[in-house]
């Protein structure tokens, strides 16, 4: 214990990478770091630290010659072929110049003289050049303004990565932008996509320049509608996918060209045809009626920056093409060409059900190649630990009269971990912290408990123990339970984090330093002596956040607790001293979720700024930034092998990210509402996700396919958890129920033939009814968190909320 | 889904006048109309952008603006009360809100949800119904086709409506049940204890305990599984006690029926077939008491008649035809010449309670005939005192029920002779009653009052307490919808000889300080306003469903305040805290096992061994599930001390 306490002070005070190896990009810009050496350096706690530091990073970028001032493209990208312009001169691509000018403009607007000066100096740009930017810089007034608007978005989402750096480390942050379209399947695209993804806004808008007769738009649309509705059944379903993106783009085109009344009437006339799950986006659109409003409207930008993806069979596509050409309907054809990404496949058109299963996300379906890269979903080999046969335990077994069973059981556990899973990543793919003695002890405990684990199944359902938070006044916003089920943490809207001990063992903190010095360090029970008995209690309250606490996560060794909050920070708390150790600043907006890696040390967070970040506890900047979601990242979870991170977002997609290189390796679409819960199956093969639409979807990670749909909940699914052996999936919801699903059956006869894998066409069985094993209603208590104890008892938690 | 497709679009735009006003306040005097328009557009958009619900939450509650207009100006303003500071200073500080705490309970034990207070009632009414009507379909409710793809807005809206038993149909669909065998399942030990306690209290001698027990039956959400037992208990009890002419027990049993009917969480349809005969028996039975000349069995008949009316109202459908069947039964026995006066009285009462239409079509045409019969008894030679009393009662009953109907039917000039012509010997009396009824109706209209005479849908009750200040000015009470303003029958114990009859006027109001236990859907009535004297009649909000507040159960024995059965004296406030079969409760109240059961259970003539029910301890082991031990002896506490609610 003393060692642990020491260690954590180390973290608190030194903040140096020490001990566990770190996950830093190998060669990321030393030069860039040097380059920024001359820039004004704001201390970590400096008042304007964020923005200024962003500028610093921008300066570094300008010097280093990377095209994106704030985004350093990771050199660790698989192909390593990011088209980094080698020449660090300002005469690079017009892009460079343009962005630089935009940054300068932004700085000036933000009144950051110093940074602006520095940047200008670095960029060797003269005052006149900026002043006259209108002429040579191709930035008309509106464009510049728009650029700054966009920039404010970008910088808002990234400055943390570069914020508050001591010189030299700024560029060590690897920020990988994988756009919706990027994927390892298209190596070398990473960089260029990054460029594409941050388009100059004037370009974005001017794409709407071509226009037809505004009065004809309704006719065009209804003409197409008529055509699609009259086409053969097999094509109709596929072509119907066009309605929504076409509607949006036509509307935006009208708005852009300042046909306000036509736009309104167009909207009025056709918005009712769109699927109900788009209505939140439509609501945003409906308020957008003027060209001026389009700048800075994020939804609009999303539509433009990420092409809406449709999957259509070749036949259907030909049909459409022929029709549009016959009718000379250039307007629609232009939109299809310019704004949509049509993923054409050969073979039979998909059925309506097949399409319905996959659509619904903000930007259409995922492209097929987005889910093609290999994912190592297997589990890492467990370190071999000798399990000393505990005497007590053996006695217990003897009393029960079955001592002989012990050996074989242990062997089976041992053999499981000895075999190397062919799908597992290499053991050292990402550096993991070494096991400490206490971790080993815990693992031994875990194994012992495992032998007593209940085998679950349809005939043996787990018991559910419900922890109700009383008097929470709807203020409970996050819950976590330690792996050994001894502690429960609750995050509250009043900015507090509360930790309860649910075992008779009270929570004790280490004594004050003055008292510690009095302790006889040689005594055997020194670990006991350092604990303060006087202040022991069942509940400890952690104060520190300045906003509601939306995420909480215990470290696997139970020494730390993470909490993420509306105030934009993630805090690391010591459970030895019950004090805050580090505040990780990076997200500038509310952080919705955070979670520790199953091996500790790393953690991931995701928030309103649309990115998820990977951190290590001893670095106060993120190691990776997972950017690509088009809306808030609501939930983040580590894969059991810690090599991947899954994120669920309000853009109605789930993404899987590779921790090693920051790539997005899977995009799962199909949910019809923001995703609020995620969980991996214990074997790492499957992912279950729950959303506001009340459905739980099951995904095969290896094949990148949806494999199941669990219908039953009537409200947001806010918690999901597999049993320890993966037999049962428990889901908890805002509809005040806990439901148990037969996970074995759900994954049982998955015949992922090559065809399905290749095409991604799925046929979901309609078997939610059969899979539902039980529904347990609470008394007006939404189920916020679920947990399986090591013996497969379900712990559920939520706050009682009277009407 | 169709409705969800409709997107709520707000086309609200700020009026350009606002812009002008703002501009003026900034010191810009002349601002062009065009500019204003542009500004409003922009500002409206920005406001919408900001006000865009971040996560789709909409304010459901009423926005407290008041509207006023005048002089061409429209104003929205907050209505703010003037506050007297001294009041604020003098009021005691509010209680500090309780701190968050954590409480664990079993939501499920190996797949079964235990029936403990922390869990919702095992089977909500809809599900009871589903199980009763479509046993095969109810296997896994809550799985509607195409899961709700609702927007977030709807999601929260639905979340708002959820919670208590009755109000949340969407929620209730997700009830936790798999197909069960159709047999009656066993009751848990707690339920057995509860059943024993409740039945003993209901038929025991302690009125306070009975009131508690009835309150519990009327409000507890978890009685579903015991319903078959209660039903049998009542029907068998009636069967036995009719034979034994035990008026008191019959009354108690009817009150149990009433309480069951009042419980909003019970699906009684399945048991109506058992209950109706029992209730009907109490209406039309030839003899209900040992001394028909003295005992007030009339009140029981009245009460049961109202119960039947209530049953008709609740359960009669075109398929089961309950009402027409009941009507037929009553009419048949009334028409029969040989029917004794008691049965006659019951039949008429039963019919009369069914409403004005029934009175009009079935009773009024027979008034003349019945009047003759009454006259022959009253004016003729004294054959039997009992007949005389019976005829007298029938007469006043007819007058009571027919007068208001006639007052509505006939045009005002009330002429004795005309009435005599139409209704025979009852005419003159009827006439004077109609006049009274008219006067009263006028008075009612004036005072917005409601008296015992609202016959149509009174919910019957038998309460032994009486309002201390029965005056007609009871606005607090009378504003409450009709279901609550209940007419009361002073059933002054079985011995009271005073015929309560023919005075309908508003002397009787129920004082029912119902502690709102159970569900919030239950309307809570506090009569503290009605009778200023009884200021202590506050309802005690024992939150049941809430395992929230302090985990201390306060055991308040109501004995101190409950008005004793004989004296209608005290302005008693009957505060009822129901504590279910907690051993400490029992001890606190003198121990239920020591309850003397009022009827010697032996010598039951019923072949069905029905004597088990009215509290006989010996037979308790029979049909109704027995408690394995006395509650005292049984140390296991069914509900922990931390659960303040009586819900089982």
PDB file of N, CA, C and O in Angstrom, chain B residues 161-209:
ATOM      1  N   UNK B 161     -44.238  10.593 -18.216  1.00  0.00           N
ATOM      2  CA  UNK B 161     -45.512  10.018 -17.814  1.00  0.00           C
ATOM      3  C   UNK B 161     -45.368   8.735 -17.039  1.00  0.00           C
ATOM      4  O   UNK B 161     -46.358   8.150 -16.644  1.00  0.00           O
ATOM      5  N   UNK B 162     -44.188   8.304 -16.847  1.00  0.00           N
ATOM      6  CA  UNK B 162     -44.079   6.968 -16.288  1.00  0.00           C
ATOM      7  C   UNK B 162     -44.078   7.000 -14.772  1.00  0.00           C
ATOM      8  O   UNK B 162     -44.023   8.034 -14.157  1.00  0.00           O
ATOM      9  N   UNK B 163     -44.073   5.883 -14.225  1.00  0.00           N
ATOM     10  CA  UNK B 163     -43.937   5.871 -12.787  1.00  0.00           C
ATOM     11  C   UNK B 163     -45.003   5.050 -12.145  1.00  0.00           C
ATOM     12  O   UNK B 163     -44.894   3.847 -12.053  1.00  0.00           O
ATOM     13  N   UNK B 164     -46.010   5.683 -11.734  1.00  0.00           N
ATOM     14  CA  UNK B 164     -46.976   4.992 -10.913  1.00  0.00           C
ATOM     15  C   UNK B 164     -47.841   4.067 -11.744  1.00  0.00           C
ATOM     16  O   UNK B 164     -47.918   4.163 -12.946  1.00  0.00           O
ATOM     17  N   UNK B 165     -48.511   3.273 -11.029  1.00  0.00           N
ATOM     18  CA  UNK B 165     -49.142   2.118 -11.644  1.00  0.00           C
ATOM     19  C   UNK B 165     -49.995   2.473 -12.845  1.00  0.00           C
ATOM     20  O   UNK B 165     -49.862   1.944 -13.919  1.00  0.00           O
ATOM     21  N   UNK B 166     -50.902   3.398 -12.618  1.00  0.00           N
ATOM     22  CA  UNK B 166     -51.966   3.467 -13.592  1.00  0.00           C
ATOM     23  C   UNK B 166     -51.639   4.372 -14.755  1.00  0.00           C
ATOM     24  O   UNK B 166     -52.148   4.199 -15.835  1.00  0.00           O
ATOM     25  N   UNK B 167     -50.774   5.287 -14.515  1.00  0.00           N
ATOM     26  CA  UNK B 167     -50.684   6.366 -15.489  1.00  0.00           C
ATOM     27  C   UNK B 167     -49.783   6.066 -16.662  1.00  0.00           C
ATOM     28  O   UNK B 167     -49.661   6.872 -17.549  1.00  0.00           O
ATOM     29  N   UNK B 168     -49.134   5.006 -16.636  1.00  0.00           N
ATOM     30  CA  UNK B 168     -48.103   4.848 -17.644  1.00  0.00           C
ATOM     31  C   UNK B 168     -48.285   3.595 -18.476  1.00  0.00           C
ATOM     32  O   UNK B 168     -47.558   2.639 -18.329  1.00  0.00           O
ATOM     33  N   UNK B 169     -49.213   3.641 -19.358  1.00  0.00           N
ATOM     34  CA  UNK B 169     -49.404   2.458 -20.190  1.00  0.00           C
ATOM     35  C   UNK B 169     -48.170   2.059 -20.990  1.00  0.00           C
ATOM     36  O   UNK B 169     -47.889   0.894 -21.087  1.00  0.00           O
ATOM     37  N   UNK B 170     -47.415   3.026 -21.517  1.00  0.00           N
ATOM     38  CA  UNK B 170     -46.267   2.562 -22.291  1.00  0.00           C
ATOM     39  C   UNK B 170     -45.296   1.794 -21.425  1.00  0.00           C
ATOM     40  O   UNK B 170     -44.687   0.833 -21.849  1.00  0.00           O
ATOM     41  N   UNK B 171     -45.220   2.226 -20.223  1.00  0.00           N
ATOM     42  CA  UNK B 171     -44.285   1.581 -19.330  1.00  0.00           C
ATOM     43  C   UNK B 171     -44.774   0.197 -18.957  1.00  0.00           C
ATOM     44  O   UNK B 171     -44.026  -0.763 -18.873  1.00  0.00           O
ATOM     45  N   UNK B 172     -46.043   0.128 -18.738  1.00  0.00           N
ATOM     46  CA  UNK B 172     -46.574  -1.100 -18.195  1.00  0.00           C
ATOM     47  C   UNK B 172     -46.480  -2.246 -19.184  1.00  0.00           C
ATOM     48  O   UNK B 172     -46.508  -3.394 -18.811  1.00  0.00           O
ATOM     49  N   UNK B 173     -46.377  -1.857 -20.434  1.00  0.00           N
ATOM     50  CA  UNK B 173     -46.291  -2.935 -21.394  1.00  0.00           C
ATOM     51  C   UNK B 173     -45.049  -3.765 -21.170  1.00  0.00           C
ATOM     52  O   UNK B 173     -45.003  -4.934 -21.486  1.00  0.00           O
ATOM     53  N   UNK B 174     -44.068  -3.138 -20.625  1.00  0.00           N
ATOM     54  CA  UNK B 174     -42.832  -3.884 -20.451  1.00  0.00           C
ATOM     55  C   UNK B 174     -42.821  -4.662 -19.163  1.00  0.00           C
ATOM     56  O   UNK B 174     -41.872  -4.630 -18.426  1.00  0.00           O
ATOM     57  N   UNK B 175     -43.870  -5.339 -18.882  1.00  0.00           N
ATOM     58  CA  UNK B 175     -43.934  -6.004 -17.605  1.00  0.00           C
ATOM     59  C   UNK B 175     -43.237  -7.346 -17.681  1.00  0.00           C
ATOM     60  O   UNK B 175     -43.184  -7.979 -18.719  1.00  0.00           O
ATOM     61  N   UNK B 176     -42.702  -7.673 -16.562  1.00  0.00           N
ATOM     62  CA  UNK B 176     -41.819  -8.816 -16.555  1.00  0.00           C
ATOM     63  C   UNK B 176     -42.552 -10.138 -16.390  1.00  0.00           C
ATOM     64  O   UNK B 176     -42.658 -10.645 -15.286  1.00  0.00           O
ATOM     65  N   UNK B 177     -43.050 -10.711 -17.392  1.00  0.00           N
ATOM     66  CA  UNK B 177     -43.679 -11.990 -17.156  1.00  0.00           C
ATOM     67  C   UNK B 177     -43.493 -12.951 -18.293  1.00  0.00           C
ATOM     68  O   UNK B 177     -43.560 -12.592 -19.451  1.00  0.00           O
ATOM     69  N   UNK B 178     -43.255 -14.128 -17.905  1.00  0.00           N
ATOM     70  CA  UNK B 178     -43.271 -15.161 -18.911  1.00  0.00           C
ATOM     71  C   UNK B 178     -44.478 -16.026 -18.623  1.00  0.00           C
ATOM     72  O   UNK B 178     -45.107 -15.930 -17.589  1.00  0.00           O
ATOM     73  N   UNK B 179     -44.754 -16.869 -19.552  1.00  0.00           N
ATOM     74  CA  UNK B 179     -45.970 -17.649 -19.429  1.00  0.00           C
ATOM     75  C   UNK B 179     -45.914 -18.478 -18.162  1.00  0.00           C
ATOM     76  O   UNK B 179     -44.952 -19.184 -17.883  1.00  0.00           O
ATOM     77  N   UNK B 180     -46.965 -18.378 -17.431  1.00  0.00           N
ATOM     78  CA  UNK B 180     -47.000 -19.107 -16.173  1.00  0.00           C
ATOM     79  C   UNK B 180     -48.062 -20.175 -16.252  1.00  0.00           C
ATOM     80  O   UNK B 180     -49.006 -20.054 -17.024  1.00  0.00           O
ATOM     81  N   UNK B 181     -47.935 -21.165 -15.445  1.00  0.00           N
ATOM     82  CA  UNK B 181     -49.031 -22.122 -15.377  1.00  0.00           C
ATOM     83  C   UNK B 181     -50.265 -21.420 -14.845  1.00  0.00           C
ATOM     84  O   UNK B 181     -50.175 -20.489 -14.046  1.00  0.00           O
ATOM     85  N   UNK B 182     -51.378 -21.870 -15.267  1.00  0.00           N
ATOM     86  CA  UNK B 182     -52.593 -21.163 -14.929  1.00  0.00           C
ATOM     87  C   UNK B 182     -53.070 -21.435 -13.508  1.00  0.00           C
ATOM     88  O   UNK B 182     -54.086 -20.948 -13.091  1.00  0.00           O
ATOM     89  N   UNK B 183     -52.385 -22.252 -12.824  1.00  0.00           N
ATOM     90  CA  UNK B 183     -52.825 -22.555 -11.474  1.00  0.00           C
ATOM     91  C   UNK B 183     -52.601 -21.342 -10.577  1.00  0.00           C
ATOM     92  O   UNK B 183     -51.820 -20.454 -10.891  1.00  0.00           O
ATOM     93  N   UNK B 184     -53.289 -21.353  -9.488  1.00  0.00           N
ATOM     94  CA  UNK B 184     -53.087 -20.274  -8.521  1.00  0.00           C
ATOM     95  C   UNK B 184     -51.742 -20.489  -7.880  1.00  0.00           C
ATOM     96  O   UNK B 184     -51.451 -21.560  -7.362  1.00  0.00           O
ATOM     97  N   UNK B 185     -50.945 -19.483  -7.953  1.00  0.00           N
ATOM     98  CA  UNK B 185     -49.610 -19.706  -7.424  1.00  0.00           C
ATOM     99  C   UNK B 185     -49.574 -19.476  -5.923  1.00  0.00           C
ATOM    100  O   UNK B 185     -50.439 -18.843  -5.343  1.00  0.00           O
ATOM    101  N   UNK B 186     -48.531 -19.963  -5.392  1.00  0.00           N
ATOM    102  CA  UNK B 186     -48.423 -19.877  -3.942  1.00  0.00           C
ATOM    103  C   UNK B 186     -48.165 -18.453  -3.507  1.00  0.00           C
ATOM    104  O   UNK B 186     -47.574 -17.673  -4.243  1.00  0.00           O
ATOM    105  N   UNK B 187     -48.563 -18.166  -2.328  1.00  0.00           N
ATOM    106  CA  UNK B 187     -48.259 -16.849  -1.772  1.00  0.00           C
ATOM    107  C   UNK B 187     -46.988 -16.962  -0.950  1.00  0.00           C
ATOM    108  O   UNK B 187     -46.724 -17.986  -0.323  1.00  0.00           O
ATOM    109  N   UNK B 188     -46.253 -15.890  -0.980  1.00  0.00           N
ATOM    110  CA  UNK B 188     -45.058 -15.888  -0.155  1.00  0.00           C
ATOM    111  C   UNK B 188     -45.464 -15.803   1.308  1.00  0.00           C
ATOM    112  O   UNK B 188     -46.610 -15.498   1.642  1.00  0.00           O
ATOM    113  N   UNK B 189     -44.502 -16.073   2.147  1.00  0.00           N
ATOM    114  CA  UNK B 189     -44.802 -16.050   3.579  1.00  0.00           C
ATOM    115  C   UNK B 189     -45.330 -14.680   3.980  1.00  0.00           C
ATOM    116  O   UNK B 189     -46.286 -14.547   4.742  1.00  0.00           O
ATOM    117  N   UNK B 190     -44.726 -13.660   3.412  1.00  0.00           N
ATOM    118  CA  UNK B 190     -45.163 -12.314   3.741  1.00  0.00           C
ATOM    119  C   UNK B 190     -46.613 -12.094   3.331  1.00  0.00           C
ATOM    120  O   UNK B 190     -47.399 -11.504   4.072  1.00  0.00           O
ATOM    121  N   UNK B 191     -46.904 -12.595   2.153  1.00  0.00           N
ATOM    122  CA  UNK B 191     -48.265 -12.408   1.682  1.00  0.00           C
ATOM    123  C   UNK B 191     -49.248 -13.191   2.533  1.00  0.00           C
ATOM    124  O   UNK B 191     -50.355 -12.726   2.805  1.00  0.00           O
ATOM    125  N   UNK B 192     -48.837 -14.344   2.955  1.00  0.00           N
ATOM    126  CA  UNK B 192     -49.729 -15.126   3.814  1.00  0.00           C
ATOM    127  C   UNK B 192     -49.979 -14.390   5.125  1.00  0.00           C
ATOM    128  O   UNK B 192     -51.107 -14.317   5.613  1.00  0.00           O
ATOM    129  N   UNK B 193     -48.899 -13.849   5.644  1.00  0.00           N
ATOM    130  CA  UNK B 193     -49.047 -13.090   6.887  1.00  0.00           C
ATOM    131  C   UNK B 193     -49.981 -11.907   6.676  1.00  0.00           C
ATOM    132  O   UNK B 193     -50.879 -11.639   7.470  1.00  0.00           O
ATOM    133  N   UNK B 194     -49.738 -11.242   5.583  1.00  0.00           N
ATOM    134  CA  UNK B 194     -50.544 -10.074   5.284  1.00  0.00           C
ATOM    135  C   UNK B 194     -52.006 -10.464   5.169  1.00  0.00           C
ATOM    136  O   UNK B 194     -52.889  -9.831   5.754  1.00  0.00           O
ATOM    137  N   UNK B 195     -52.252 -11.527   4.459  1.00  0.00           N
ATOM    138  CA  UNK B 195     -53.620 -11.966   4.249  1.00  0.00           C
ATOM    139  C   UNK B 195     -54.294 -12.268   5.582  1.00  0.00           C
ATOM    140  O   UNK B 195     -55.413 -11.859   5.853  1.00  0.00           O
ATOM    141  N   UNK B 196     -53.563 -12.938   6.405  1.00  0.00           N
ATOM    142  CA  UNK B 196     -54.129 -13.319   7.695  1.00  0.00           C
ATOM    143  C   UNK B 196     -54.444 -12.071   8.511  1.00  0.00           C
ATOM    144  O   UNK B 196     -55.544 -11.918   9.047  1.00  0.00           O
ATOM    145  N   UNK B 197     -53.489 -11.191   8.561  1.00  0.00           N
ATOM    146  CA  UNK B 197     -53.683  -9.965   9.317  1.00  0.00           C
ATOM    147  C   UNK B 197     -54.885  -9.180   8.802  1.00  0.00           C
ATOM    148  O   UNK B 197     -55.741  -8.734   9.570  1.00  0.00           O
ATOM    149  N   UNK B 198     -54.900  -9.023   7.520  1.00  0.00           N
ATOM    150  CA  UNK B 198     -55.923  -8.181   6.920  1.00  0.00           C
ATOM    151  C   UNK B 198     -57.308  -8.781   7.146  1.00  0.00           C
ATOM    152  O   UNK B 198     -58.244  -8.102   7.571  1.00  0.00           O
ATOM    153  N   UNK B 199     -57.438 -10.054   6.883  1.00  0.00           N
ATOM    154  CA  UNK B 199     -58.770 -10.636   7.027  1.00  0.00           C
ATOM    155  C   UNK B 199     -59.208 -10.607   8.489  1.00  0.00           C
ATOM    156  O   UNK B 199     -60.363 -10.340   8.791  1.00  0.00           O
ATOM    157  N   UNK B 200     -58.264 -10.865   9.354  1.00  0.00           N
ATOM    158  CA  UNK B 200     -58.632 -10.822  10.764  1.00  0.00           C
ATOM    159  C   UNK B 200     -59.061  -9.420  11.177  1.00  0.00           C
ATOM    160  O   UNK B 200     -60.028  -9.233  11.905  1.00  0.00           O
ATOM    161  N   UNK B 201     -58.321  -8.451  10.691  1.00  0.00           N
ATOM    162  CA  UNK B 201     -58.654  -7.085  11.065  1.00  0.00           C
ATOM    163  C   UNK B 201     -59.999  -6.673  10.474  1.00  0.00           C
ATOM    164  O   UNK B 201     -60.779  -5.967  11.103  1.00  0.00           O
ATOM    165  N   UNK B 202     -60.252  -7.129   9.268  1.00  0.00           N
ATOM    166  CA  UNK B 202     -61.482  -6.720   8.600  1.00  0.00           C
ATOM    167  C   UNK B 202     -62.723  -7.232   9.314  1.00  0.00           C
ATOM    168  O   UNK B 202     -63.764  -6.577   9.309  1.00  0.00           O
ATOM    169  N   UNK B 203     -62.628  -8.388   9.880  1.00  0.00           N
ATOM    170  CA  UNK B 203     -63.807  -8.931  10.537  1.00  0.00           C
ATOM    171  C   UNK B 203     -63.660  -8.918  12.047  1.00  0.00           C
ATOM    172  O   UNK B 203     -64.507  -9.447  12.761  1.00  0.00           O
ATOM    173  N   UNK B 204     -62.584  -8.347  12.525  1.00  0.00           N
ATOM    174  CA  UNK B 204     -62.356  -8.323  13.959  1.00  0.00           C
ATOM    175  C   UNK B 204     -63.197  -7.258  14.639  1.00  0.00           C
ATOM    176  O   UNK B 204     -64.042  -6.608  14.025  1.00  0.00           O
ATOM    177  N   UNK B 205     -62.906  -7.061  15.876  1.00  0.00           N
ATOM    178  CA  UNK B 205     -63.760  -6.153  16.630  1.00  0.00           C
ATOM    179  C   UNK B 205     -63.181  -4.754  16.726  1.00  0.00           C
ATOM    180  O   UNK B 205     -63.873  -3.816  17.078  1.00  0.00           O
ATOM    181  N   UNK B 206     -61.922  -4.640  16.415  1.00  0.00           N
ATOM    182  CA  UNK B 206     -61.304  -3.320  16.586  1.00  0.00           C
ATOM    183  C   UNK B 206     -61.540  -2.465  15.356  1.00  0.00           C
ATOM    184  O   UNK B 206     -61.029  -2.754  14.271  1.00  0.00           O
ATOM    185  N   UNK B 207     -62.321  -1.428  15.544  1.00  0.00           N
ATOM    186  CA  UNK B 207     -62.699  -0.613  14.407  1.00  0.00           C
ATOM    187  C   UNK B 207     -61.476   0.093  13.805  1.00  0.00           C
ATOM    188  O   UNK B 207     -61.366   0.248  12.592  1.00  0.00           O
ATOM    189  N   UNK B 208     -60.584   0.506  14.659  1.00  0.00           N
ATOM    190  CA  UNK B 208     -59.410   1.212  14.156  1.00  0.00           C
ATOM    191  C   UNK B 208     -58.598   0.299  13.249  1.00  0.00           C
ATOM    192  O   UNK B 208     -58.164   0.690  12.159  1.00  0.00           O
ATOM    193  N   UNK B 209     -58.430  -0.906  13.708  1.00  0.00           N
ATOM    194  CA  UNK B 209     -57.661  -1.833  12.880  1.00  0.00           C
ATOM    195  C   UNK B 209     -58.377  -2.109  11.572  1.00  0.00           C
ATOM    196  O   UNK B 209     -57.752  -2.245  10.514  1.00  0.00           O
TER     197      UNK B 209
END
